[in-house]
Amino acid sequence: MKNILLITPPFTQLNTPYPATAYIKGFLNTKKISTYQMDLGIEVILELFSKNGLTKIFSPITHHPSPNIQRIYSLKDDYIKTIDSVIAFLQGKNPSLARQICSGNFLPEASRFEQLDDMEFAFGTMGMQDKAKHLATLYLEDLSDFIVECIDENFGFSRYAERLGRSANSFDELYNHLQNELTFIDEITIKILKERVEEVQPKLVLISVPFPGNLYSAFRCAQFLKTNYPNIKLSMGGGFPNTELRELKDKRVFEFFDFITLDDGELPVELLYDFVESSDSEASEEKPFKRTFLLENNQVVYKNNTTRHDYKQSKVGTPDYSDLLLDKYISVIEIANPMHSLWSDGRWNKLTMAHGCYWGKCTFCDISLDYIKLYEPIAAKILVDRMEELIAQTGENGFHFVDEAAPPALMREVALEIIKRKLVVTWWTNIRFEKSFTTDLCLLLKESGCIAVSGGLEVASDRLLELIKKGVTVEQVAQVTRNFTESGIMVHAYLMYGYPTQTIQETVDSLEMVRQLFELGVLQSGFWHQFAMTAHSPVGMFPEEFGVIPEQNEITFANNDINFKDKTGINHDKFSFGLKKSLFNYMHGICFDYDLQDWFDFKIPKTKIPSDFIYNCLEKEQNFSTKPNAKIVWIGGKPQTEIFSKSKKGNSWEMMKLTFHNKTQSYDISVNAEEGKWLLETLDKISVFAENKMTFSQLKSDFEREFDDFELFWFSKPIQVLRSTSLLVL
């Protein structure tokens, strides 16, 4: 028996748990409140995609099926026979099956495999395990097509009935849908939920709804619990209510939930628990709540009447992934996009470096909401402590920092702390392409285990980047992506089209910029998405300033995405196919010589961007001045030394040869013997493992106590050799 049951309803991710319940469980641990958490999504998927589940879905077809569905049905025995082995393989438990999958004639194949001819080249350099994962993913997608046509039209691997949750200004459609009979997927969901509720016997159930694709299932679960366990109190929180339910008025929602909380969940949940635990829990008028909707006197009210402040990030505890079926998640590779494979392949412990966004100015972003507006970084030592705790708990040392944009200064401190503790971790995060990401910082991040970053290039046009208030230029983005790429960190760019006032010429020029970035190899991955106007962004709040006319609807339920008309009158939808097709080819290193017109079946203007624009951005002279307060850090090892004499015109003097070994090569430098001794001692002082870091001005003063002209030494060829490998200015 536990006090609280935390649930993520179907469906979110197949390969790793969504972290919201783990964050809340970690916090409640600090309050000694007992909890149990479950990811209903993965449990339903595993039940559905099993011998037993497929046997049930392959009941006789009563409608007239499409040829593809007829084919899948004809192969039902092959699917039923192979499904358990394929799922085990995708769980990492049956690696030898990869050879059989790749050798052909093992997996039944339907229409999803028709795209293989186009994709075969993309896997030419991939290992057998990855290729087998991709083939197994296509096999599951064929089964998904069958489920959608024959069993449940709303099914999707990472969403369920998403249409019902998207910009549902009124609750009517979802409410009416909830009066229908349970679907096959609902029945599996409710069966698993019932077993868990009877086992846990909670007083309070918290359902986290991160996305529109979790909303319908959340209400189905709540409906079942309200009907069958009326004494259990139910609350909804998470990303969906945080962004969409801020103007909730429809009291029918409270036929399903007792409470809906907004924004950071720690204090609201603690107060809900206190309320449920108190004996007179009916008298809610007097009870303190934090950012909570509830029904009072048959009216929807919003209570924020506590005098207590939210918890600081240092006080919320370490996320706790216990109870979740960590060894049962399945890694899939859907498409040959390097960043998307990071999302869906492998298990990642999810952490946050900072609450909110340190930039907080982008005009398309929900910067008016607390989860972005209130910026609070976590101390590097606390963060790395949490990483070590999670490694011990989960056995996994992969980390995805889920920040809106990780702060460069904190990334530097976290990297130094990881290296100092000699931790072996693999991590990636989201960033802004800002000039703080120097060559040296990127080398440090790589050394600490950073493998990839994703960031918003958005519209590759300086006019629009200024309008977006992105705080970067295309030239700066090119240089930063080069710095990451050269250090061995993969770069993914989020790309946007259809931003208010964007012209057709700017869309074409933006595509040309992207083409050049890929051709020069400084971007490895990207994704185009069409601009969406949200209610809590500057564009949504002040549409007249951006030349858009919003469609006004009465809001009684959800409010986030807003339909609008752009005063330019341009139909941006028509660019979608060409932008995505060109990007697919650029990501695979081909078709750079195609005319941009070739990607579109309608006339576009010629680009006005010179063909060497990005090349010239990358050729610009680096700024050689070093800030006096910059930290100087040595991340290499101790060199071997040898003293030798050098003679010229009858004079001889002693030199020191220092031989360095790093992971991939050996190299040596020679300096004056006295300077060599100073350098040897200094490398110890500035080592990444040293407690106190030296600044550039301290290093200069230290050198000039014994020798003349530090700049001459600092810019000498031997030191430049060290600068290109392990001597970093941060």
XYZ file of C-alpha atoms in Angstrom:
730
model
C 0.000 0.000 0.000
C 1.284 3.452 -0.985
C -0.169 6.910 -0.368
C 0.143 8.175 -3.939
C 0.027 6.474 -7.345
C 1.762 8.408 -10.166
C 0.703 7.540 -13.723
C 1.896 8.498 -17.221
C -1.003 7.449 -19.484
C -0.512 6.028 -23.017
C 1.453 6.940 -25.094
C 4.709 8.926 -24.864
C 8.023 7.230 -25.679
C 8.885 3.601 -26.316
C 12.562 3.719 -25.385
C 12.681 5.622 -22.112
C 10.217 6.790 -19.452
C 8.935 10.351 -19.613
C 10.544 11.887 -16.490
C 7.678 13.864 -14.891
C 6.574 11.150 -12.439
C 10.223 10.358 -11.569
C 10.775 14.057 -10.716
C 7.692 14.139 -8.451
C 8.546 10.793 -6.836
C 12.081 12.087 -6.115
C 10.608 15.172 -4.449
C 8.042 13.207 -2.418
C 10.877 10.972 -1.176
C 12.326 14.072 0.531
C 8.975 14.458 2.337
C 8.823 10.764 3.324
C 5.546 10.371 1.367
C 5.263 6.851 -0.065
C 4.547 6.590 -3.787
C 4.342 4.112 -6.637
C 4.797 5.170 -10.267
C 3.880 3.481 -13.545
C 4.267 4.193 -17.235
C 0.990 2.780 -18.497
C 2.112 3.451 -22.078
C 4.957 0.918 -22.185
C 2.883 -1.642 -20.269
C 0.026 -1.369 -22.789
C 2.460 -1.574 -25.750
C 4.070 -4.733 -24.343
C 0.651 -6.335 -23.798
C -0.537 -5.349 -27.278
C 2.633 -6.403 -29.100
C 2.850 -9.903 -27.684
C 1.769 -13.351 -28.882
C -1.390 -13.033 -26.803
C -2.111 -9.449 -27.934
C -1.650 -10.157 -31.648
C -3.777 -13.295 -31.447
C -6.621 -11.051 -30.234
C -6.161 -8.287 -32.819
C -6.101 -10.773 -35.682
C -9.754 -11.681 -35.152
C -11.687 -12.118 -38.437
C -11.901 -8.865 -40.450
C -15.491 -7.710 -40.815
C -14.958 -4.734 -43.185
C -13.509 -4.666 -46.702
C -9.764 -4.180 -46.039
C -7.178 -2.417 -48.178
C -4.741 -4.712 -50.058
C -1.991 -3.877 -47.515
C -4.180 -4.871 -44.555
C -5.261 -8.032 -46.387
C -1.579 -8.920 -46.815
C -0.800 -8.362 -43.112
C -3.812 -10.463 -42.127
C -2.691 -13.271 -44.452
C 0.693 -13.256 -42.691
C -0.820 -13.238 -39.188
C 0.790 -16.554 -38.196
C 4.242 -15.160 -39.064
C 3.586 -12.036 -36.969
C 2.323 -14.065 -33.995
C 5.309 -16.420 -34.252
C 7.969 -13.665 -34.396
C 6.557 -10.876 -32.182
C 7.967 -11.958 -28.795
C 11.477 -12.469 -30.261
C 11.402 -9.079 -32.008
C 10.289 -7.242 -28.851
C 13.018 -8.990 -26.827
C 15.565 -7.927 -29.476
C 14.375 -4.307 -29.288
C 14.684 -4.518 -25.485
C 18.363 -5.424 -25.960
C 17.881 -8.985 -24.696
C 18.370 -10.943 -27.903
C 21.206 -9.282 -29.900
C 21.981 -12.385 -31.989
C 18.577 -12.029 -33.703
C 20.009 -9.047 -35.639
C 21.751 -11.412 -38.071
C 18.541 -13.266 -38.824
C 16.545 -10.043 -39.256
C 19.166 -8.596 -41.636
C 19.548 -11.800 -43.678
C 15.943 -11.429 -44.905
C 12.937 -13.754 -45.085
C 12.496 -13.680 -41.312
C 10.214 -10.700 -40.687
C 6.899 -10.550 -42.564
C 6.961 -7.399 -44.716
C 4.094 -5.109 -45.741
C 3.906 -1.552 -47.126
C 6.311 0.110 -44.649
C 9.156 -1.910 -46.187
C 8.562 -0.313 -49.601
C 10.563 2.731 -48.471
C 13.636 0.557 -47.915
C 14.958 1.082 -51.442
C 15.187 4.810 -50.733
C 16.807 4.261 -47.350
C 19.206 1.406 -47.984
C 22.136 3.767 -48.598
C 21.500 5.502 -45.277
C 22.295 2.287 -43.420
C 25.315 1.349 -45.502
C 27.651 2.658 -42.809
C 25.486 1.575 -39.881
C 26.146 -1.545 -37.871
C 24.038 -4.661 -38.142
C 22.280 -3.997 -34.824
C 21.045 -0.590 -36.024
C 19.912 -1.894 -39.382
C 18.040 -4.728 -37.660
C 16.408 -2.221 -35.279
C 15.241 -0.187 -38.265
C 13.773 -3.271 -39.992
C 12.091 -4.361 -36.752
C 10.663 -0.839 -36.412
C 9.142 -1.057 -39.921
C 7.630 -4.416 -38.919
C 5.992 -2.799 -35.866
C 4.758 0.103 -38.003
C 3.088 -2.362 -40.395
C 1.288 -3.832 -37.375
C 0.384 -0.305 -36.285
C -1.211 0.312 -39.718
C -3.304 -2.833 -39.188
C -4.405 -1.659 -35.718
C -5.362 1.798 -37.036
C -7.476 0.375 -39.888
C -9.055 -2.608 -38.113
C -8.940 -2.059 -34.331
C -8.606 1.598 -33.283
C -8.216 4.547 -35.667
C -6.695 6.673 -32.894
C -3.686 4.425 -32.215
C -0.116 5.759 -32.507
C 3.134 4.591 -30.863
C 3.899 7.902 -29.165
C 0.379 9.345 -29.030
C -3.196 8.172 -28.638
C -6.271 10.035 -29.913
C -4.047 13.107 -30.235
C -6.636 14.837 -32.460
C -9.041 15.047 -29.501
C -6.483 16.957 -27.425
C -5.120 19.355 -30.044
C -6.443 22.903 -29.533
C -9.728 21.665 -28.151
C -11.149 25.078 -27.159
C -14.328 23.203 -26.156
C -14.523 19.978 -24.112
C -17.547 18.755 -26.124
C -15.827 16.419 -28.606
C -13.617 14.726 -26.007
C -16.513 14.485 -23.533
C -18.760 12.858 -26.148
C -15.988 10.450 -27.120
C -15.672 9.392 -23.478
C -19.337 8.275 -23.508
C -18.514 5.629 -26.166
C -17.705 1.992 -25.421
C -14.115 1.247 -24.390
C -11.808 0.554 -27.333
C -9.584 -2.538 -27.454
C -6.627 -0.361 -26.329
C -8.743 1.158 -23.524
C -9.583 -2.346 -22.281
C -5.890 -3.278 -22.029
C -5.161 0.055 -20.294
C -7.963 -0.368 -17.751
C -7.075 -4.021 -17.027
C -3.461 -3.077 -16.138
C -4.600 0.009 -14.184
C -7.130 -2.012 -12.157
C -4.477 -4.566 -11.142
C -2.092 -1.818 -10.051
C -4.677 0.212 -8.101
C -5.766 -2.871 -6.147
C -2.149 -3.697 -5.407
C -1.097 -0.141 -4.393
C -4.381 1.047 -2.776
C -3.535 4.768 -3.093
C -5.414 7.648 -1.476
C -4.389 10.046 -4.263
C -3.713 9.335 -7.949
C -1.652 11.867 -9.916
C -1.921 11.578 -13.700
C 0.776 13.395 -15.669
C -0.276 14.536 -19.158
C 2.761 15.832 -21.047
C 1.214 16.005 -24.545
C -2.161 16.118 -26.358
C -1.575 12.453 -27.266
C -1.881 11.458 -23.575
C -5.053 13.408 -22.847
C -7.772 10.997 -23.964
C -6.214 8.072 -22.067
C -5.804 10.245 -18.963
C -9.554 10.934 -18.969
C -10.350 7.251 -19.655
C -8.241 6.212 -16.641
C -9.843 8.911 -14.468
C -13.338 7.885 -15.621
C -12.670 4.260 -14.617
C -11.227 5.247 -11.222
C -14.076 7.659 -10.417
C -16.670 4.992 -11.212
C -15.008 2.111 -9.405
C -12.949 3.728 -6.635
C -14.891 6.879 -5.650
C -12.837 7.389 -2.458
C -9.584 7.923 -4.370
C -8.855 11.586 -5.164
C -7.591 12.312 -8.683
C -5.377 15.120 -9.969
C -3.970 15.989 -13.385
C -0.733 17.908 -13.993
C 2.012 18.065 -16.605
C 2.928 19.842 -19.812
C -0.546 19.729 -21.395
C -2.494 21.426 -18.569
C 0.452 23.793 -17.966
C 0.174 25.199 -21.477
C -3.416 24.459 -22.548
C -5.739 24.477 -19.516
C -4.912 27.850 -17.975
C -8.359 29.245 -18.859
C -10.376 26.178 -17.867
C -14.090 26.876 -17.255
C -15.956 23.656 -18.119
C -17.123 21.983 -14.907
C -17.702 18.636 -16.691
C -13.903 18.146 -16.470
C -14.419 17.649 -12.717
C -16.638 14.625 -13.317
C -13.269 12.953 -13.994
C -10.711 14.838 -11.886
C -10.883 16.429 -8.446
C -7.948 18.755 -9.115
C -5.864 20.125 -11.970
C -2.527 21.707 -11.045
C -0.362 24.038 -13.142
C 3.397 24.536 -13.542
C 5.975 23.113 -11.090
C 4.241 20.228 -9.366
C 6.193 19.868 -6.116
C 4.399 22.282 -3.782
C 0.910 21.883 -5.388
C 1.169 18.091 -4.937
C 2.415 18.367 -1.338
C -0.580 20.590 -0.479
C -2.994 18.218 -2.271
C -1.608 15.354 -0.225
C -2.044 17.373 3.000
C -5.635 18.109 1.926
C -6.424 14.441 1.199
C -4.833 13.361 4.482
C -6.750 15.873 6.609
C -9.959 14.563 8.176
C -12.222 17.414 7.032
C -11.157 17.280 3.381
C -14.633 18.369 2.246
C -14.117 21.939 3.504
C -11.779 23.031 0.719
C -12.593 26.754 1.142
C -10.194 27.059 4.074
C -7.422 24.828 2.745
C -4.287 26.277 1.149
C -3.688 25.299 -2.494
C -0.999 26.230 -5.015
C -1.999 26.842 -8.676
C -4.909 24.390 -8.480
C -8.270 24.230 -10.271
C -11.125 22.494 -8.424
C -14.909 22.520 -8.228
C -16.412 24.529 -5.368
C -20.158 25.182 -4.991
C -20.576 23.656 -8.456
C -18.255 26.293 -9.992
C -14.737 25.914 -11.384
C -12.384 27.914 -9.157
C -8.637 28.509 -9.307
C -6.913 28.465 -5.909
C -3.482 29.926 -5.337
C -3.988 30.908 -1.729
C -0.935 29.498 0.018
C 1.684 31.912 1.315
C 4.434 29.351 0.680
C 6.929 29.782 -2.156
C 7.892 27.079 -4.647
C 10.853 24.893 -3.740
C 14.303 25.877 -4.959
C 15.788 23.453 -7.483
C 18.422 22.372 -4.959
C 15.613 21.176 -2.636
C 13.480 19.078 -5.017
C 15.522 15.887 -4.704
C 16.925 13.540 -7.344
C 14.479 12.009 -9.853
C 13.614 8.463 -8.786
C 12.985 5.921 -11.573
C 12.226 2.984 -9.280
C 9.017 0.978 -9.981
C 9.334 1.681 -13.725
C 10.111 -1.303 -15.971
C 13.487 0.052 -17.078
C 14.612 -3.198 -18.704
C 11.388 -3.510 -20.725
C 11.560 -0.325 -22.825
C 12.124 -0.864 -26.539
C 14.637 0.994 -28.715
C 13.406 1.732 -32.221
C 14.988 3.492 -35.206
C 12.173 5.006 -37.235
C 13.935 7.161 -39.805
C 17.503 7.780 -40.820
C 17.787 11.059 -38.935
C 20.696 10.997 -36.468
C 18.978 13.159 -33.839
C 15.666 11.337 -34.060
C 17.494 8.063 -33.486
C 18.864 9.591 -30.258
C 15.271 10.330 -29.187
C 13.975 6.838 -29.872
C 17.003 4.557 -29.468
C 18.588 3.759 -26.107
C 17.723 4.559 -22.493
C 18.354 8.073 -21.223
C 18.177 9.324 -17.658
C 16.495 12.718 -17.969
C 17.680 15.665 -15.898
C 17.416 19.448 -16.055
C 20.420 21.773 -15.732
C 18.289 24.839 -15.041
C 14.638 25.627 -14.428
C 13.367 27.919 -17.184
C 15.333 29.537 -20.004
C 18.275 31.895 -19.423
C 17.480 33.704 -22.700
C 13.676 33.870 -22.478
C 13.124 36.294 -25.384
C 12.148 34.226 -28.471
C 8.868 35.621 -29.778
C 7.435 32.236 -30.902
C 8.022 30.640 -27.475
C 5.723 30.494 -24.397
C 7.990 32.894 -22.509
C 5.107 34.271 -20.418
C 4.727 30.917 -18.608
C 6.618 30.116 -15.424
C 8.285 26.968 -16.767
C 10.264 29.204 -19.171
C 10.073 32.633 -17.511
C 11.473 31.699 -14.081
C 15.151 30.919 -14.640
C 17.008 29.121 -11.852
C 20.174 27.109 -12.549
C 21.257 24.178 -10.367
C 24.802 24.116 -8.933
C 27.115 21.878 -10.992
C 28.146 19.798 -7.958
C 24.482 19.049 -7.099
C 23.766 18.133 -10.720
C 26.671 15.709 -10.943
C 25.710 14.254 -7.527
C 22.266 13.556 -9.052
C 23.891 11.972 -12.100
C 25.869 9.612 -9.853
C 22.722 8.745 -7.879
C 20.841 7.941 -11.085
C 23.684 5.784 -12.431
C 23.621 3.799 -9.194
C 19.829 3.472 -9.317
C 19.230 2.712 -13.003
C 22.520 1.158 -14.118
C 22.438 3.547 -17.099
C 24.987 6.305 -17.650
C 23.327 8.020 -20.599
C 21.797 11.445 -19.816
C 19.477 13.719 -21.746
C 19.349 17.204 -20.220
C 15.847 18.336 -21.158
C 16.417 22.096 -20.837
C 14.759 24.659 -23.086
C 18.335 25.869 -23.662
C 21.199 24.707 -21.451
C 23.292 27.672 -20.177
C 26.879 27.564 -21.592
C 28.514 28.638 -18.296
C 26.735 25.862 -16.390
C 27.537 23.317 -19.124
C 31.204 24.248 -18.656
C 31.050 23.737 -14.866
C 29.162 20.441 -15.219
C 31.727 19.193 -17.766
C 34.635 20.130 -15.470
C 32.946 18.362 -12.549
C 32.306 15.188 -14.621
C 35.957 15.071 -15.734
C 37.233 15.805 -12.217
C 35.222 12.874 -10.815
C 36.451 10.602 -13.650
C 32.884 9.665 -14.520
C 32.149 7.875 -17.788
C 28.850 9.326 -19.003
C 27.234 10.048 -22.360
C 25.040 13.132 -22.574
C 23.245 15.518 -24.931
C 21.075 18.597 -24.622
C 19.374 21.544 -26.290
C 21.266 24.846 -26.688
C 21.213 28.290 -28.301
C 23.857 28.683 -31.002
C 25.542 31.548 -29.208
C 29.128 32.746 -29.413
C 29.987 31.416 -25.932
C 30.421 28.002 -27.578
C 34.054 28.500 -28.518
C 36.316 25.798 -29.933
C 37.771 25.280 -26.454
C 34.434 24.955 -24.679
C 33.274 22.422 -27.292
C 36.470 20.368 -26.757
C 35.814 20.379 -22.995
C 32.175 19.302 -23.457
C 33.281 16.459 -25.736
C 35.887 15.331 -23.190
C 33.149 15.135 -20.531
C 30.967 12.834 -22.673
C 28.773 15.245 -24.666
C 27.845 13.549 -27.957
C 25.203 15.838 -29.468
C 23.461 19.193 -29.204
C 20.261 20.428 -30.775
C 19.462 24.089 -31.227
C 17.092 26.423 -33.005
C 18.476 27.951 -36.172
C 14.757 28.576 -36.878
C 14.687 30.793 -39.993
C 18.147 31.183 -41.522
C 17.637 34.892 -42.198
C 19.167 37.682 -40.136
C 16.058 39.904 -40.499
C 13.788 37.166 -39.162
C 16.241 36.054 -36.457
C 16.126 39.638 -35.180
C 12.319 39.668 -35.340
C 12.257 36.343 -33.457
C 14.701 37.930 -30.927
C 16.872 34.839 -31.178
C 19.968 36.840 -30.293
C 22.125 35.122 -32.949
C 23.104 35.706 -36.575
C 23.488 33.140 -39.355
C 27.259 33.800 -39.360
C 27.439 33.079 -35.632
C 25.391 29.876 -36.028
C 27.771 28.679 -38.773
C 30.836 29.269 -36.587
C 29.322 27.601 -33.513
C 28.129 24.539 -35.468
C 31.669 24.282 -36.890
C 33.145 24.379 -33.370
C 30.875 21.561 -32.189
C 31.395 19.467 -35.319
C 35.188 19.762 -35.249
C 35.225 18.638 -31.610
C 33.217 15.508 -32.553
C 29.806 16.598 -31.213
C 26.839 16.028 -33.539
C 24.695 19.094 -34.309
C 20.954 19.062 -34.999
C 19.160 22.240 -36.091
C 15.482 22.991 -35.590
C 14.347 24.865 -38.700
C 11.183 26.926 -39.100
C 9.182 28.197 -42.056
C 6.036 30.316 -42.250
C 7.026 32.806 -39.520
C 4.821 35.938 -39.664
C 5.937 38.369 -42.422
C 8.312 35.752 -43.911
C 8.463 36.220 -47.679
C 8.851 33.505 -50.316
C 12.324 34.933 -51.079
C 13.313 34.515 -47.400
C 12.112 30.893 -47.382
C 14.210 30.134 -50.484
C 17.240 31.974 -49.054
C 16.823 30.114 -45.758
C 16.902 26.783 -47.633
C 20.097 27.877 -49.432
C 21.742 28.679 -46.077
C 20.766 25.212 -44.797
C 22.095 23.591 -47.991
C 25.481 25.276 -47.512
C 25.676 24.341 -43.813
C 25.157 20.667 -44.685
C 27.457 20.772 -47.724
C 30.293 22.155 -45.591
C 29.641 19.425 -43.015
C 28.972 21.694 -40.022
C 25.382 20.416 -39.585
C 24.615 16.705 -39.404
C 20.891 16.669 -38.710
C 17.877 18.945 -38.996
C 14.102 19.130 -38.984
C 11.759 21.665 -40.624
C 8.534 22.544 -38.832
C 5.914 25.091 -39.754
C 5.450 28.069 -37.425
C 2.589 27.545 -34.957
C 1.175 30.481 -33.008
C 0.630 29.753 -29.329
C -1.488 31.712 -26.863
C 1.338 32.357 -24.363
C 4.013 33.578 -26.815
C 4.611 37.249 -27.707
C 3.201 36.569 -31.213
C 0.044 35.081 -29.662
C -0.326 37.849 -27.074
C 0.432 40.793 -29.432
C -0.524 39.506 -32.900
C -0.961 42.976 -34.404
C 2.767 43.666 -33.863
C 3.624 40.675 -36.076
C 1.109 41.230 -38.855
C -1.157 38.256 -38.036
C -4.910 38.064 -37.491
C -5.902 35.367 -34.962
C -9.156 33.409 -35.126
C -10.956 34.118 -31.863
C -12.875 31.232 -30.267
C -14.557 31.066 -26.881
C -12.237 29.174 -24.511
C -13.855 26.794 -22.016
C -11.292 23.985 -22.157
C -7.895 24.027 -23.918
C -6.106 27.047 -25.373
C -2.648 26.958 -26.892
C -2.326 26.649 -30.684
C -4.191 29.513 -32.371
C -5.293 29.477 -35.991
C -4.382 32.718 -37.735
C -4.132 34.526 -41.049
C -0.820 36.084 -42.085
C -1.336 39.513 -43.669
C 1.201 38.600 -46.383
C -1.375 36.106 -47.702
C 1.377 33.555 -48.508
C 0.395 29.877 -48.354
C 3.399 28.460 -46.507
C 1.956 24.905 -46.463
C 3.030 24.337 -50.056
C 6.726 24.568 -49.090
C 6.515 21.657 -46.643
C 7.232 18.747 -49.004
C 10.136 20.401 -50.848
C 11.848 21.607 -47.681
C 11.636 18.184 -46.046
C 12.668 16.241 -49.163
C 15.733 18.445 -49.772
C 16.752 18.153 -46.113
C 16.466 14.346 -46.199
C 18.950 14.276 -49.084
C 21.300 16.872 -47.572
C 21.443 14.856 -44.351
C 22.773 11.947 -46.398
C 25.389 14.063 -48.108
C 23.835 14.092 -51.574
C 22.090 16.410 -54.064
C 23.969 19.563 -53.061
C 24.348 20.380 -56.774
C 20.586 20.314 -57.413
C 18.999 23.645 -58.250
C 16.684 24.678 -55.374
C 13.850 24.832 -57.938
C 14.172 21.033 -58.374
C 12.666 20.432 -54.920
C 9.400 22.256 -55.689
C 6.625 21.671 -58.234
C 5.796 25.399 -58.392
C 7.905 28.373 -59.450
C 10.232 29.815 -56.800
C 12.566 32.821 -57.103
C 16.329 32.368 -57.402
C 18.215 32.580 -54.120
C 19.931 35.880 -53.348
C 22.503 34.209 -51.059
C 26.023 33.957 -52.572
C 27.065 30.309 -53.019
C 30.083 30.873 -50.749
C 28.265 32.772 -47.975
C 28.695 30.150 -45.215
C 32.225 29.313 -46.410
C 33.187 32.973 -45.969
C 31.576 33.053 -42.493
C 33.818 30.139 -41.482
C 36.951 31.730 -42.970
C 36.693 34.896 -40.863
C 39.653 35.522 -38.574
C 39.190 34.228 -35.063
C 39.475 36.808 -32.293
C 42.836 36.112 -30.616
C 42.377 38.353 -27.575
C 41.907 36.440 -24.322
C 39.838 37.835 -21.449
C 41.941 38.340 -18.275
C 39.378 36.392 -16.198
C 39.173 33.420 -18.629
C 39.976 30.114 -16.909
C 42.983 28.207 -18.272
C 42.500 24.446 -17.992
C 44.745 21.520 -18.985
C 42.768 18.363 -19.819
C 45.774 16.308 -21.024
C 48.083 13.987 -19.127
C 51.629 14.393 -17.793
C 54.298 14.538 -20.495
C 57.571 12.613 -20.683
C 60.528 15.006 -20.650
C 64.055 14.992 -22.020
C 66.764 17.676 -21.699
C 69.026 18.232 -24.705
C 71.534 20.877 -25.807
C 71.192 23.137 -28.804
C 74.064 25.079 -30.379
C 74.195 28.000 -32.748
C 77.193 30.160 -33.734
C 79.329 28.845 -30.881
C 76.629 29.326 -28.239
C 74.848 26.373 -26.646
C 71.867 26.233 -24.328
C 69.601 23.634 -22.774
C 66.225 22.754 -24.246
C 63.448 20.549 -22.942
C 61.482 18.173 -25.148
C 58.027 17.308 -23.777
C 56.253 14.273 -25.304
C 52.493 14.102 -24.840
C 50.203 11.120 -25.387
C 46.490 11.595 -25.849
C 43.874 8.967 -26.741
C 44.508 9.082 -30.475
C 48.068 10.313 -31.036
C 51.448 11.286 -29.583
C 53.168 14.608 -30.230
C 56.057 16.578 -28.812
C 57.132 20.170 -28.358
C 60.508 21.710 -27.513
C 60.998 24.816 -25.378
C 63.814 26.520 -23.494
C 64.686 24.280 -20.489
C 63.816 26.920 -17.851
C 60.475 27.684 -19.507
C 59.953 23.915 -19.794
C 60.324 23.478 -16.021
C 57.857 26.322 -15.454
C 55.439 24.751 -17.954
C 55.659 21.331 -16.237
C 54.795 22.838 -12.851
C 52.054 24.981 -14.392
C 50.346 22.031 -16.119
C 49.853 20.557 -12.626
C 48.415 23.819 -11.320
C 45.980 24.238 -14.224
C 45.067 20.562 -14.488
C 41.345 19.874 -14.680
C 41.806 17.927 -11.431
C 43.322 20.915 -9.573
C 41.019 22.408 -6.950
C 41.441 26.053 -7.916
C 41.377 27.236 -11.506
C 43.922 29.801 -12.729
C 42.788 32.750 -14.810
C 44.685 34.060 -17.829
C 45.874 37.135 -15.879
C 47.129 34.937 -12.980
C 48.990 32.722 -15.456
C 50.570 35.795 -17.090
C 51.666 37.219 -13.706
C 53.094 33.836 -12.653
C 55.137 33.556 -15.878
C 56.419 37.134 -15.733
C 57.786 36.642 -12.211
C 60.540 34.549 -13.863
C 60.587 35.499 -17.555
C 59.854 38.328 -19.956
C 56.929 38.833 -22.302
C 54.237 36.236 -21.619
C 52.400 37.018 -24.904
C 55.461 35.985 -26.932
C 55.506 32.649 -25.072
C 51.693 32.196 -25.195
C 51.514 32.685 -28.966
C 54.653 30.635 -29.709
C 54.343 27.570 -31.916
C 54.864 24.989 -29.101
C 52.041 26.490 -26.991
C 49.786 26.684 -30.054
C 50.308 22.919 -30.487
C 49.071 22.420 -26.904
C 46.199 24.874 -27.535
C 44.997 22.760 -30.447
C 44.667 19.645 -28.281
C 44.379 19.911 -24.511
C 45.166 23.445 -23.294
C 41.806 25.213 -23.056
C 40.779 28.818 -22.487
C 37.297 28.798 -20.932
